[in-house]
PDB file of C-alpha atoms in Angstrom:
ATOM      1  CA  UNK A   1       6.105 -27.387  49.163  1.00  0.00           C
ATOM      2  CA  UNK A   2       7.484 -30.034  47.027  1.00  0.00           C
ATOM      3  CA  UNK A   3      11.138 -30.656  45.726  1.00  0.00           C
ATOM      4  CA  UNK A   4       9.988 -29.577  42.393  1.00  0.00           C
ATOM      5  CA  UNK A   5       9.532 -26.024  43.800  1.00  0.00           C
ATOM      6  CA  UNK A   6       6.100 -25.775  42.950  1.00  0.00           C
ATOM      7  CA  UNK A   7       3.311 -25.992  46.074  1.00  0.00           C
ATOM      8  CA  UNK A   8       1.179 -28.736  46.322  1.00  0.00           C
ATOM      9  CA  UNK A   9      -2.906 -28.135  45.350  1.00  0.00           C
ATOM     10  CA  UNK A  10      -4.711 -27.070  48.712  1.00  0.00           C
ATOM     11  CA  UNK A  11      -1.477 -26.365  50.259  1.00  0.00           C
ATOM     12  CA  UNK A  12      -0.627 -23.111  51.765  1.00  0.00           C
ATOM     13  CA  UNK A  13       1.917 -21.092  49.332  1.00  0.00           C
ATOM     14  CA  UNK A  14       4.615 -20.010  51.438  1.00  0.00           C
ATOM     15  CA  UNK A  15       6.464 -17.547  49.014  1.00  0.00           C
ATOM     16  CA  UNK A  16       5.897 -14.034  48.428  1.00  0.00           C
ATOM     17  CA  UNK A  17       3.641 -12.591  45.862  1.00  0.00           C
ATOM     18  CA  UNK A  18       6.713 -11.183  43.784  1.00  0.00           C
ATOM     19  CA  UNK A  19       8.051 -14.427  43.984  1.00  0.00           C
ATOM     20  CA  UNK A  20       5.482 -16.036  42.450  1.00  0.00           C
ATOM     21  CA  UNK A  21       4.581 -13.629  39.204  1.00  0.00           C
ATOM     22  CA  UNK A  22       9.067 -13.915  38.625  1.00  0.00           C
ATOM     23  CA  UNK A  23       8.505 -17.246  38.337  1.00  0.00           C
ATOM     24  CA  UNK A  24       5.284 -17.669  36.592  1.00  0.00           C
ATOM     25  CA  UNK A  25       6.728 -14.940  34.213  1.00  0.00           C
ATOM     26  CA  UNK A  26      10.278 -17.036  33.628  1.00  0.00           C
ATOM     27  CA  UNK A  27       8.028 -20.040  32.637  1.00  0.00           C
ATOM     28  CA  UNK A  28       5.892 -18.276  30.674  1.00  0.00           C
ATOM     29  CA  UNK A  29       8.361 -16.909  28.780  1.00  0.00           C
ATOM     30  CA  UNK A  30       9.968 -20.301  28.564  1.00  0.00           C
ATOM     31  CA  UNK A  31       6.972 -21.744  27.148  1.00  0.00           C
ATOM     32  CA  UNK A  32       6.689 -19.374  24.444  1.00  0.00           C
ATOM     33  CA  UNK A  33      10.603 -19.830  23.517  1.00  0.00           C
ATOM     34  CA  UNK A  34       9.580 -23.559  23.587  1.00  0.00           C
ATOM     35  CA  UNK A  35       6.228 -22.781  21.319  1.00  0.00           C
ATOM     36  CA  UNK A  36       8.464 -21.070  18.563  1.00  0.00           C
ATOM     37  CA  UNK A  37      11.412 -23.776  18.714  1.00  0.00           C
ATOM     38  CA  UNK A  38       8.508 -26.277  17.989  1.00  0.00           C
ATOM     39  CA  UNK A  39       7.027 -23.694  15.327  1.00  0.00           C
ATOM     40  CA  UNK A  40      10.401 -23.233  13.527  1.00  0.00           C
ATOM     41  CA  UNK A  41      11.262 -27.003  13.450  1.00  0.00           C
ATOM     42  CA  UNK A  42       7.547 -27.889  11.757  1.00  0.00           C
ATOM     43  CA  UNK A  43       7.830 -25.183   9.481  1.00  0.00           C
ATOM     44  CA  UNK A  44      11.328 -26.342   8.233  1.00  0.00           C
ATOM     45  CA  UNK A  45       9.870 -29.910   7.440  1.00  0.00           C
ATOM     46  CA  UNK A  46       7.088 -28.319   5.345  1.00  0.00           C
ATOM     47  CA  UNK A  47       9.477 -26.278   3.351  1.00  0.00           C
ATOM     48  CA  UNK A  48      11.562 -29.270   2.780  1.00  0.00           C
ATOM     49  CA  UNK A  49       8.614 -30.931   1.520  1.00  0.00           C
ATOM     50  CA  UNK A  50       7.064 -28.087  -0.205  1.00  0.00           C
ATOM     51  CA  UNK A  51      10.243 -28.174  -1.895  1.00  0.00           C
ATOM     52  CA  UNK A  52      10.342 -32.152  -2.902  1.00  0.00           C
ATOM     53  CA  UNK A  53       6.729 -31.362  -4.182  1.00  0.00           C
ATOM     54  CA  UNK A  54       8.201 -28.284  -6.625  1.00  0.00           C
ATOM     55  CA  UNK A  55      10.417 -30.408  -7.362  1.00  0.00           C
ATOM     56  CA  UNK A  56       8.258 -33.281  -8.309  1.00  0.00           C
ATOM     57  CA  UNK A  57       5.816 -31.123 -10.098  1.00  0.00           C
ATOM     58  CA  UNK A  58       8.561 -29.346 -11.988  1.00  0.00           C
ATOM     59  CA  UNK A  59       9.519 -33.004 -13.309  1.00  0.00           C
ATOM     60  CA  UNK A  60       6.227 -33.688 -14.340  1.00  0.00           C
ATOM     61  CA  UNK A  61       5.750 -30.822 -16.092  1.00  0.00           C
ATOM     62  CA  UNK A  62       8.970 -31.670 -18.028  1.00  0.00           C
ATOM     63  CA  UNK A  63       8.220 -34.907 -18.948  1.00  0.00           C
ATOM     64  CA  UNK A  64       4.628 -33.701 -19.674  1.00  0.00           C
ATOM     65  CA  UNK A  65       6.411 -31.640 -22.309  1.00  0.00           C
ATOM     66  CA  UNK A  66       8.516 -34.209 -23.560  1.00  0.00           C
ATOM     67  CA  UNK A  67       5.665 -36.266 -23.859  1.00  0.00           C
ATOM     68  CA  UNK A  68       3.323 -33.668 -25.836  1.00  0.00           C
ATOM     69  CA  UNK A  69       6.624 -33.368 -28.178  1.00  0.00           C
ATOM     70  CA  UNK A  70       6.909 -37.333 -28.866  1.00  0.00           C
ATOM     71  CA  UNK A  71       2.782 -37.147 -29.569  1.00  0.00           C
ATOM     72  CA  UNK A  72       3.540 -34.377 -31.946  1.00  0.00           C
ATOM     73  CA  UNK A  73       6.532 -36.583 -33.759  1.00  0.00           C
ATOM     74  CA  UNK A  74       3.666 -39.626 -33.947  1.00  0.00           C
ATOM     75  CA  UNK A  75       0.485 -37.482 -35.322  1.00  0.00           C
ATOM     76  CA  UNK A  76       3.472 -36.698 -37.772  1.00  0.00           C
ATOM     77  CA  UNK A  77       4.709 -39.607 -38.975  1.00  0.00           C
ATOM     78  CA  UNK A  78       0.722 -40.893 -39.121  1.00  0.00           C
ATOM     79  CA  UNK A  79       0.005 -38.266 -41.191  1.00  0.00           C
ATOM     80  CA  UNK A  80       2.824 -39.030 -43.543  1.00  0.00           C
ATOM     81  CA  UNK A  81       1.261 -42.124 -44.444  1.00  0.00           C
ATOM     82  CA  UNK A  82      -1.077 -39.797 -46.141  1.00  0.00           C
ATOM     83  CA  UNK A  83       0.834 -37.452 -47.786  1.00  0.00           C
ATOM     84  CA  UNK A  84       4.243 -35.979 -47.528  1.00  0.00           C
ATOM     85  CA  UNK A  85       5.959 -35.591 -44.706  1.00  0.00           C
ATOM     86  CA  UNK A  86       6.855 -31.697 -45.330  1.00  0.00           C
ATOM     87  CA  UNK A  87       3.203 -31.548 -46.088  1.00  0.00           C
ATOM     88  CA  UNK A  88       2.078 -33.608 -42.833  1.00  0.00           C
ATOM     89  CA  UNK A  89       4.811 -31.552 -40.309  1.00  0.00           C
ATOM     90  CA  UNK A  90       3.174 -28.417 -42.053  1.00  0.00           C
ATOM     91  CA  UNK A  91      -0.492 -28.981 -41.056  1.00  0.00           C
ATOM     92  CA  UNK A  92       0.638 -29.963 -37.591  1.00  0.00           C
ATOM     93  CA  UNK A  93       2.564 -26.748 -37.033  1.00  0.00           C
ATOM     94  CA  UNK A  94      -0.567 -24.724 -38.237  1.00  0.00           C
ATOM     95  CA  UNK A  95      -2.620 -26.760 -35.927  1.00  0.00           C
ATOM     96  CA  UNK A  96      -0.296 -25.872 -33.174  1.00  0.00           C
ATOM     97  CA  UNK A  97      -0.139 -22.232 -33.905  1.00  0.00           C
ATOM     98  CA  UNK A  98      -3.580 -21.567 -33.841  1.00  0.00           C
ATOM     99  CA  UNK A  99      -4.031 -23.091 -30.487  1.00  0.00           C
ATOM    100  CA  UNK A 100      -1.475 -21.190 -29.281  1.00  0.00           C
ATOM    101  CA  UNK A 101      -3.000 -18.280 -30.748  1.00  0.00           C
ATOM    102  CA  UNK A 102      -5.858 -19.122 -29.564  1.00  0.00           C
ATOM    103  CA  UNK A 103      -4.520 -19.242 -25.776  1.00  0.00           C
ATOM    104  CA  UNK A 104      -2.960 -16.507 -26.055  1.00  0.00           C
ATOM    105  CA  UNK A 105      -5.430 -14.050 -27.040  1.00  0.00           C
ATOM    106  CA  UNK A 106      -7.604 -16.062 -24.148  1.00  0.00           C
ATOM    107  CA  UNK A 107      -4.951 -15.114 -21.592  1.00  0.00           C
ATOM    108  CA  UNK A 108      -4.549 -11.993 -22.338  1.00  0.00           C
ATOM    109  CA  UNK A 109      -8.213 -11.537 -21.773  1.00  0.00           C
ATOM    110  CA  UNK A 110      -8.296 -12.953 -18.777  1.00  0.00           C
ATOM    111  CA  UNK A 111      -5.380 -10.479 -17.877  1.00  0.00           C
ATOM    112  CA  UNK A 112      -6.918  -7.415 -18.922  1.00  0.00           C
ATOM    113  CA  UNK A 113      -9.924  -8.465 -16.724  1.00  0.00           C
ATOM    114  CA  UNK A 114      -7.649  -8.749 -13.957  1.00  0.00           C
ATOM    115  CA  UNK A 115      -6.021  -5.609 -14.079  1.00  0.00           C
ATOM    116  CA  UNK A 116      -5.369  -3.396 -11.898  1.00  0.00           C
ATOM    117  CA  UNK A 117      -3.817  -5.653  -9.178  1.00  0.00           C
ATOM    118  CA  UNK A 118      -5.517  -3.756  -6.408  1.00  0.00           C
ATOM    119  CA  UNK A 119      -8.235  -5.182  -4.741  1.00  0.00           C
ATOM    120  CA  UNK A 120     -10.679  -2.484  -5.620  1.00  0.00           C
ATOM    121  CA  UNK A 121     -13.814  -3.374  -3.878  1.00  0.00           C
ATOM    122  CA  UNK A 122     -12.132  -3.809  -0.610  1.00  0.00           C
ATOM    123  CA  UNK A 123     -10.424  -0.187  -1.153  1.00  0.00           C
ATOM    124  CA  UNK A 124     -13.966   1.340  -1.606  1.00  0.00           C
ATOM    125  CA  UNK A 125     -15.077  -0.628   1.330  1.00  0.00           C
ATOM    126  CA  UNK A 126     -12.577   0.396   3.893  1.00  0.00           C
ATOM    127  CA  UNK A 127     -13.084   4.246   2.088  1.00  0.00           C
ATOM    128  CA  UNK A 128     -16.395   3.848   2.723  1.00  0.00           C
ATOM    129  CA  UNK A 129     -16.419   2.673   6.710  1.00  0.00           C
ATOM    130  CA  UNK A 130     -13.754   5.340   7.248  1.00  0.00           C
ATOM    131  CA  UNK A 131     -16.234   8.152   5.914  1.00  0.00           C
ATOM    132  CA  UNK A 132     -18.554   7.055   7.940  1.00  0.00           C
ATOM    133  CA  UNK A 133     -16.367   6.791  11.432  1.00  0.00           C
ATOM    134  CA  UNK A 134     -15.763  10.195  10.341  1.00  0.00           C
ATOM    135  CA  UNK A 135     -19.262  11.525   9.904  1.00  0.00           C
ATOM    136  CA  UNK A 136     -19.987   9.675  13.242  1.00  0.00           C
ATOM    137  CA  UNK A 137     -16.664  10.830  15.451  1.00  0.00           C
ATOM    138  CA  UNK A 138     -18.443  14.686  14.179  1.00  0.00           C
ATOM    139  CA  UNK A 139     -21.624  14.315  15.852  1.00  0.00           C
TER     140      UNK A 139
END
């Protein structure tokens, strides 16, 4: 036996049985403590950059919006070159309110489609596969 404690490869092992399992059972048990340290520590980096990422995203969007807005302000003013500028902010507006319209009465039907929440077909399925353990478990 070595001064590690563990026996060498083609070596006689000169401790009990009970010995043994203790000790493969300790490290076992050691190695899974390890495992989830390891686990925990990844996981925490992700979430800290998961959360950079929202973050980054959520600043994009933002300036997305900003941007949209200043776009808005230019089609605007070019239209005022036209004709008023009551008259040009007023076409704009309706523009913008039908597309919203327009998306909104989209989403909603997309919605409705989605409803209920429940994943139906896999409810039917699993009803279905218990009938039949059932009907089999009977004969």
């Amino acid at each position: 036996m070595t001064t590690d404690g563990f026996s060498r490869p083609g070596s006689p092992a000169q401790e009990p049985v009970g010995d043994l399992v203790q000790r493969a059972s300790q490290q076992l048990s050691q190695l899974v403590r390890d495992e989830m340290r390891l686990a925990q520590a990844e996981m925490t980096e992700k979430g800290k950059r998961f959360g950079k990422g929202g973050g980054l995203f959520g600043g994009a969007g933002l300036v997305g919006v900003l941007t949209l807005q200043a776009l808005v302000a230019t089609v605007i003013a070019a239209l005022s070159l036209a004709v008023d500028v009551w008259v040009a902010a007023l076409i704009v507006t309706g523009v913008l309110a039908a597309v919203t319209a327009l998306m909104a009465a989209l989403g909603k039907q997309q919605v409705s489609k989605a409803s209920p929440p429940a994943p139906e077909q896999t409810v039917d399925s699993v009803k279905a596969d218990m009938a039949e353990i059932k009907e089999r478990a009977q004969r």
